[in-house]
Coordinates of C-alpha atoms in Angstrom, one line a residue:
X1 CA 10.9 37.3 0.6
X2 CA 13.5 34.8 -0.3
X3 CA 12.4 32.5 2.6
X4 CA 8.8 32.7 1.4
X5 CA 9.9 31.7 -2.2
X6 CA 11.9 28.8 -0.8
X7 CA 9.0 27.6 1.3
X8 CA 6.7 27.8 -1.8
X9 CA 9.2 25.8 -3.8
X10 CA 9.4 23.1 -1.1
X11 CA 5.6 23.0 -1.0
X12 CA 5.5 22.3 -4.8
X13 CA 8.3 19.7 -4.9
X14 CA 7.1 16.1 -4.6
X15 CA 9.2 15.1 -1.7
X16 CA 6.7 13.3 0.6
X17 CA 5.8 9.6 0.6
X18 CA 2.3 8.9 -0.9
X19 CA -0.6 8.4 1.6
X20 CA -2.7 5.2 1.6
X21 CA -5.5 7.2 0.1
X22 CA -3.3 8.3 -2.8
X23 CA -2.2 4.7 -3.4
X24 CA -5.8 3.5 -3.4
X25 CA -6.9 6.1 -5.9
X26 CA -4.0 5.3 -8.2
X27 CA -4.9 1.6 -8.0
X28 CA -8.5 2.3 -8.9
X29 CA -7.3 4.2 -12.0
X30 CA -5.2 1.1 -13.0
X31 CA -1.9 2.8 -12.0
X32 CA 0.2 0.0 -10.6
X33 CA 3.8 -1.1 -10.7
X34 CA 3.8 -3.7 -13.4
X35 CA 6.5 -4.9 -15.9
X36 CA 5.5 -6.3 -19.2
X37 CA 8.8 -8.0 -19.4
X38 CA 7.9 -10.2 -16.5
X39 CA 4.7 -11.4 -18.2
X40 CA 6.6 -11.9 -21.5
X41 CA 9.4 -14.0 -20.1
X42 CA 6.9 -16.0 -18.0
X43 CA 4.9 -16.9 -21.1
X44 CA 8.1 -17.7 -23.0
X45 CA 9.3 -20.0 -20.2
X46 CA 5.9 -21.7 -19.8
X47 CA 5.7 -22.4 -23.6
X48 CA 9.3 -23.6 -23.6
X49 CA 8.5 -26.2 -20.9
X50 CA 5.3 -27.2 -22.8
X51 CA 7.2 -27.7 -26.0
X52 CA 9.9 -29.7 -24.3
X53 CA 7.5 -32.3 -22.9
X54 CA 5.0 -32.3 -25.8
X55 CA 7.1 -31.8 -28.9
X56 CA 7.1 -35.4 -29.9
X57 CA 3.4 -35.8 -29.5
X58 CA 2.7 -32.5 -31.2
X59 CA 4.8 -33.5 -34.3
X60 CA 3.0 -36.8 -34.5
X61 CA -0.4 -35.0 -34.3
X62 CA 0.6 -32.6 -37.0
X63 CA 1.6 -35.5 -39.2
X64 CA -1.7 -37.2 -38.6
X65 CA -3.6 -34.0 -39.4
X66 CA -1.7 -33.5 -42.7
X67 CA -2.3 -37.1 -43.6
X68 CA -6.0 -36.8 -42.9
X69 CA -6.2 -33.5 -44.9
X70 CA -4.5 -35.0 -47.9
X71 CA -6.7 -38.0 -47.8
X72 CA -9.8 -35.8 -47.6
X73 CA -8.5 -33.6 -50.4
X74 CA -8.4 -36.6 -52.7
X75 CA -12.1 -37.3 -52.1
X76 CA -13.0 -33.6 -52.1
X77 CA -16.0 -32.5 -54.1
X78 CA -16.3 -28.8 -55.2
X79 CA -19.5 -28.1 -53.4
X80 CA -20.4 -25.5 -50.8
X81 CA -21.4 -28.1 -48.2
X82 CA -18.2 -30.2 -48.7
X83 CA -16.0 -27.1 -48.5
X84 CA -17.7 -26.0 -45.3
X85 CA -17.4 -29.4 -43.7
X86 CA -13.7 -29.7 -44.6
X87 CA -13.0 -26.3 -43.2
X88 CA -14.8 -26.9 -39.9
X89 CA -13.2 -30.3 -39.4
X90 CA -9.7 -28.9 -40.2
X91 CA -10.3 -26.0 -37.9
X92 CA -11.4 -28.3 -35.1
X93 CA -8.4 -30.5 -35.4
X94 CA -6.0 -27.5 -35.4
X95 CA -7.9 -26.1 -32.4
X96 CA -7.4 -29.4 -30.5
X97 CA -3.7 -29.2 -31.4
X98 CA -3.2 -25.6 -30.3
X99 CA -5.5 -25.6 -27.3
X100 CA -2.7 -26.5 -24.8
X101 CA -0.6 -23.7 -26.2
X102 CA -3.4 -21.1 -25.9
X103 CA -4.2 -22.4 -22.3
X104 CA -0.5 -22.2 -21.3
X105 CA -0.2 -18.6 -22.6
X106 CA -3.4 -17.5 -20.8
X107 CA -2.5 -19.1 -17.5
X108 CA 1.2 -17.9 -17.6
X109 CA 0.2 -14.3 -18.5
X110 CA -2.6 -14.2 -15.9
X111 CA -0.3 -15.7 -13.2
X112 CA 2.5 -13.2 -13.9
X113 CA 0.1 -10.2 -13.6
X114 CA -1.6 -11.6 -10.5
X115 CA 1.8 -12.0 -8.8
X116 CA 2.8 -8.5 -9.6
X117 CA -0.4 -6.5 -8.9
X118 CA -3.0 -9.0 -7.5
X119 CA -6.6 -9.0 -8.7
X120 CA -7.4 -5.6 -10.2
X121 CA -10.4 -4.5 -12.1
X122 CA -10.1 -0.8 -13.3
X123 CA -12.9 0.1 -15.7
X124 CA -11.5 3.7 -15.8
X125 CA -8.6 2.5 -17.9
X126 CA -10.8 1.5 -20.8
X127 CA -13.1 4.5 -20.6
X128 CA -12.7 6.7 -23.8
X129 CA -10.9 10.0 -23.2
X130 CA -10.2 12.7 -25.7
X131 CA -6.9 13.5 -24.0
X132 CA -5.6 10.0 -25.1
X133 CA -5.8 11.0 -28.8
X134 CA -4.2 14.4 -28.2
X135 CA -1.2 14.9 -30.7
X136 CA 0.6 17.0 -28.1
X137 CA 0.3 14.4 -25.4
X138 CA 1.3 11.7 -27.9
X139 CA 4.4 13.6 -28.8
X140 CA 5.3 14.2 -25.1
X141 CA 5.0 10.4 -24.5
X142 CA 7.3 9.6 -27.4
X143 CA 10.0 11.9 -26.0
X144 CA 9.5 11.0 -22.4
X145 CA 11.9 9.1 -20.1
X146 CA 9.6 6.1 -20.3
X147 CA 9.9 6.0 -24.1
X148 CA 13.7 6.2 -23.9
X149 CA 13.8 3.3 -21.4
X150 CA 11.5 1.2 -23.6
X151 CA 13.8 1.9 -26.6
X152 CA 16.8 1.0 -24.5
X153 CA 15.1 -2.3 -23.4
X154 CA 14.2 -3.2 -27.1
X155 CA 17.8 -2.5 -28.2
X156 CA 19.2 -4.6 -25.3
X157 CA 16.9 -7.5 -26.2
X158 CA 18.0 -7.4 -29.8
X159 CA 21.6 -7.3 -28.8
X160 CA 21.1 -10.2 -26.3
X161 CA 19.2 -12.4 -28.7
X162 CA 21.8 -11.8 -31.5
X163 CA 24.7 -12.5 -29.1
X164 CA 23.2 -15.7 -27.8
X165 CA 22.4 -16.9 -31.3
X166 CA 25.9 -16.1 -32.4
X167 CA 27.5 -18.0 -29.5
X168 CA 25.3 -21.0 -29.8
X169 CA 25.7 -21.4 -33.6
X170 CA 29.5 -20.8 -33.4
X171 CA 29.7 -23.6 -30.8
X172 CA 27.6 -25.9 -33.1
X173 CA 29.7 -25.3 -36.3
X174 CA 31.6 -28.5 -35.8
X175 CA 28.3 -30.5 -35.8
X176 CA 26.6 -28.8 -38.8
X177 CA 28.5 -30.8 -41.5
X178 CA 27.7 -34.3 -40.1
X179 CA 24.0 -33.3 -39.9
X180 CA 23.8 -33.6 -43.7
X181 CA 24.4 -37.4 -43.3
X182 CA 21.3 -37.7 -41.1
X183 CA 17.9 -38.5 -42.3
X184 CA 14.9 -36.0 -42.2
X185 CA 14.0 -36.9 -38.7
X186 CA 17.6 -36.6 -37.5
X187 CA 17.9 -33.2 -39.1
X188 CA 14.6 -32.1 -37.4
X189 CA 15.8 -33.5 -34.0
X190 CA 19.1 -31.6 -34.3
X191 CA 17.4 -28.4 -35.4
X192 CA 15.0 -28.7 -32.4
X193 CA 17.9 -29.3 -30.0
X194 CA 19.8 -26.2 -31.2
X195 CA 16.7 -24.1 -31.2
X196 CA 15.9 -25.2 -27.6
X197 CA 19.4 -24.2 -26.5
X198 CA 19.0 -20.8 -28.1
X199 CA 15.6 -20.1 -26.6
X200 CA 16.6 -21.4 -23.2
X201 CA 19.7 -19.2 -23.0
X202 CA 17.7 -16.2 -24.3
X203 CA 15.1 -16.8 -21.6
X204 CA 17.7 -16.6 -18.8
X205 CA 19.0 -13.4 -20.2
X206 CA 15.4 -12.0 -20.4
X207 CA 14.7 -13.1 -16.9
X208 CA 17.5 -10.8 -15.7
X209 CA 16.1 -8.0 -17.9
X210 CA 12.6 -8.6 -16.5
X211 CA 13.9 -8.4 -12.9
X212 CA 15.7 -5.1 -13.6
X213 CA 12.7 -3.8 -15.4
X214 CA 10.4 -4.6 -12.5
X215 CA 12.6 -2.8 -10.1
X216 CA 12.7 0.2 -12.4
X217 CA 8.9 0.1 -12.8
X218 CA 8.5 0.1 -8.9
X219 CA 10.9 3.0 -8.6
X220 CA 9.1 5.0 -11.3
X221 CA 5.7 4.1 -9.8
X222 CA 6.8 5.3 -6.3
X223 CA 8.4 8.4 -7.8
X224 CA 5.2 9.4 -9.7
X225 CA 3.0 8.8 -6.6
X226 CA 5.1 11.1 -4.4
X227 CA 3.2 14.1 -3.1
X228 CA 3.9 17.7 -2.3
X229 CA 3.4 19.1 1.2
X230 CA 0.4 21.1 -0.2
X231 CA -1.2 18.0 -1.6
X232 CA -0.9 16.2 1.8
X233 CA -2.4 19.2 3.6
X234 CA -5.3 19.4 1.1
X235 CA -5.9 15.7 1.5
X236 CA -6.0 16.1 5.2
X237 CA -8.5 19.0 4.9
X238 CA -10.7 16.9 2.6
X239 CA -10.7 13.7 4.7
X240 CA -10.3 14.9 8.3
X241 CA -11.1 18.6 8.1
X242 CA -8.8 21.7 8.3
X243 CA -6.1 21.1 10.9
X244 CA -6.3 24.7 12.0
X245 CA -10.1 24.4 12.6
X246 CA -9.6 21.1 14.4
X247 CA -6.9 22.7 16.6
X248 CA -9.2 25.6 17.4
X249 CA -12.1 23.2 18.3
X250 CA -9.8 21.2 20.6
X251 CA -8.7 24.4 22.2
X252 CA -12.2 25.5 22.9
X253 CA -13.1 22.0 24.2
X254 CA -10.2 22.1 26.6
X255 CA -11.1 25.6 27.7
X256 CA -14.7 24.5 28.3
X257 CA -13.6 21.5 30.3
X258 CA -11.2 23.7 32.3
X259 CA -14.0 26.1 33.1
X260 CA -16.3 23.3 34.3
X261 CA -13.4 21.9 36.4
X262 CA -12.8 25.3 38.0
X263 CA -16.5 25.7 38.7
X264 CA -16.4 22.5 40.7
X265 CA -13.7 23.7 43.0
X266 CA -16.1 25.9 45.0
X267 CA -18.1 22.7 45.9
X268 CA -15.0 20.7 47.0
X269 CA -14.4 19.7 50.6
X270 CA -10.7 20.2 50.6
X271 CA -7.8 21.2 48.2
X272 CA -4.6 19.2 48.6
X273 CA -1.4 21.1 47.5
X274 CA 2.2 20.4 46.8
X275 CA 2.2 23.4 47.9
X276 CA 2.8 25.6 44.8
X277 CA 3.2 23.3 41.8
X278 CA 0.2 20.9 42.3
X279 CA -3.4 21.4 43.5
X280 CA -6.0 18.7 43.8
X281 CA -9.6 19.4 44.8
X282 CA -11.5 16.6 46.6
X283 CA -15.2 16.2 47.3
X284 CA -17.0 13.5 49.3
X285 CA -20.7 12.9 49.9
X286 CA -21.3 9.7 51.9
X287 CA -24.9 9.6 50.8
X288 CA -24.1 9.4 47.1
X289 CA -20.4 8.4 46.8
X290 CA -18.6 5.2 47.7
X291 CA -15.3 7.1 48.0
X292 CA -14.0 10.7 47.7
X293 CA -13.8 12.1 44.2
X294 CA -11.2 14.3 42.5
X295 CA -13.2 17.2 41.1
X296 CA -10.3 19.3 39.8
X297 CA -6.5 19.2 39.6
X298 CA -3.7 21.0 37.9
X299 CA -0.1 22.1 37.8
X300 CA 1.5 25.5 37.7
X301 CA -0.9 28.3 36.7
X302 CA -3.9 25.9 36.9
X303 CA -2.9 24.9 40.5
X304 CA -2.7 28.6 41.4
X305 CA -6.2 29.3 40.1
X306 CA -7.6 26.3 42.0
X307 CA -6.1 27.7 45.2
X308 CA -7.5 31.2 44.5
X309 CA -11.0 29.9 43.9
X310 CA -10.8 27.7 47.0
X311 CA -9.7 30.6 49.1
X312 CA -12.4 32.8 47.6
X313 CA -15.1 30.2 48.6
X314 CA -13.6 29.2 52.0
X315 CA -12.6 25.7 50.8
X316 CA -9.9 24.4 53.2
X317 CA -6.4 24.1 51.6
X318 CA -4.1 21.4 53.1
X319 CA -0.5 21.0 52.1
X320 CA 0.5 17.3 51.6
X321 CA 3.2 17.0 49.0
X322 CA 3.2 13.2 48.6
X323 CA -0.6 12.9 48.5
X324 CA -0.9 15.7 46.1
X325 CA 1.6 14.1 43.7
X326 CA -0.1 10.7 44.0
X327 CA -3.6 12.1 43.4
X328 CA -2.4 14.1 40.4
X329 CA -0.6 11.1 38.9
X330 CA -3.1 8.3 39.7
X331 CA -6.6 9.8 39.5
X332 CA -8.3 11.6 36.7
X333 CA -10.8 14.4 37.1
X334 CA -14.3 13.1 38.2
X335 CA -12.9 9.7 39.2
X336 CA -13.0 8.1 42.6
X337 CA -9.7 7.7 44.5
X338 CA -8.2 4.2 44.6
X339 CA -8.3 2.1 47.6
X340 CA -4.6 2.5 48.4
X341 CA -5.2 6.2 49.0
X342 CA -8.2 5.9 51.3
X343 CA -6.2 6.1 54.5
X344 CA -4.2 9.2 53.4
X345 CA -7.3 11.0 52.2
X346 CA -9.3 10.1 55.3
X347 CA -6.5 11.7 57.4
X348 CA -6.8 14.9 55.4
X349 CA -10.6 15.0 55.7
X350 CA -10.4 14.2 59.4
X351 CA -7.9 17.1 59.8
X352 CA -10.3 19.4 58.0
X353 CA -13.1 18.2 60.3
X354 CA -11.1 18.9 63.4
X355 CA -10.6 22.4 62.1
X356 CA -14.3 22.7 62.2
X357 CA -14.9 23.3 58.5
X358 CA -18.5 23.3 57.6
X359 CA -17.9 21.2 54.5
X360 CA -16.0 18.5 56.5
X361 CA -18.9 17.7 58.7
X362 CA -20.2 15.4 56.0
X363 CA -17.2 13.2 56.7
X364 CA -18.3 12.9 60.3
X365 CA -21.7 11.6 59.3
X366 CA -20.0 8.8 57.3

């Protein structure tokens, strides 16, 4: 009883690696190992590189947009058409300014996800389900291990950002007072330099966090995909059929093949033995065969049955240990013997002929 309970418990535990079919089904449902931190830090680094190389041109473009807007505002007439025109033109100029940023965010986010999971379209993830708005399920998700990990990541990011900002500002304290003597552009340049340092250092810390998070997501993904022994057996039944039924079919097929083989022994010309462990039945018809054929063979119990059938039907039995071993090893049932065994088999058939066996007279005609 205890052994049965232990076996049932092992059947229910997810200890087996997921099958390819399980992985494919999970991918179709949108269940993949993906870290949002990787996408976030990739977007942040891409935007940082963009700002580093385009900040001067962007500031100049912002100044020109502001100058144009103020000039247009001075000539502005309070009419619906004028308001619409000013709004559209302002929106167009701002769109031109922000387009590189939007494109960078899109490409970086898309690239980060493609690197992690490849191209994936899973419409099932956006299909509405009532279970998604279940209060009980929502509560379970909030107190799950994943929610705790997400909370820990958020706290870690806050601590990292705070620590990096603190260290950077503390190192810049000696330069803050002289900044007051600089002009507006000098103050702006210094502010951008310090901000770039802070963001750059934060990015490196977040890269490490993203790598750790991706490893955790992979581990959790593999853990959730694991299967019980029962699930694997059920999958095999659904895809390949019941193993017990297949084993039974194979057994019946082997039995039918064995019966056909035994039935061919009575038509053999000679049975070569080892003498007790191996028996090989040979048949040769010079009118229809290019060489003698192995019609039956076997070891142990099968060899004994072949000899019994041969004796019952007066088929000559010849003991030749080496030839019996070679025929059993080299030739399959219903195959012609190879050329290297022609001489040895010819000697056996000639011996049977000399004994005057009725079946061996065919050899004489050849």
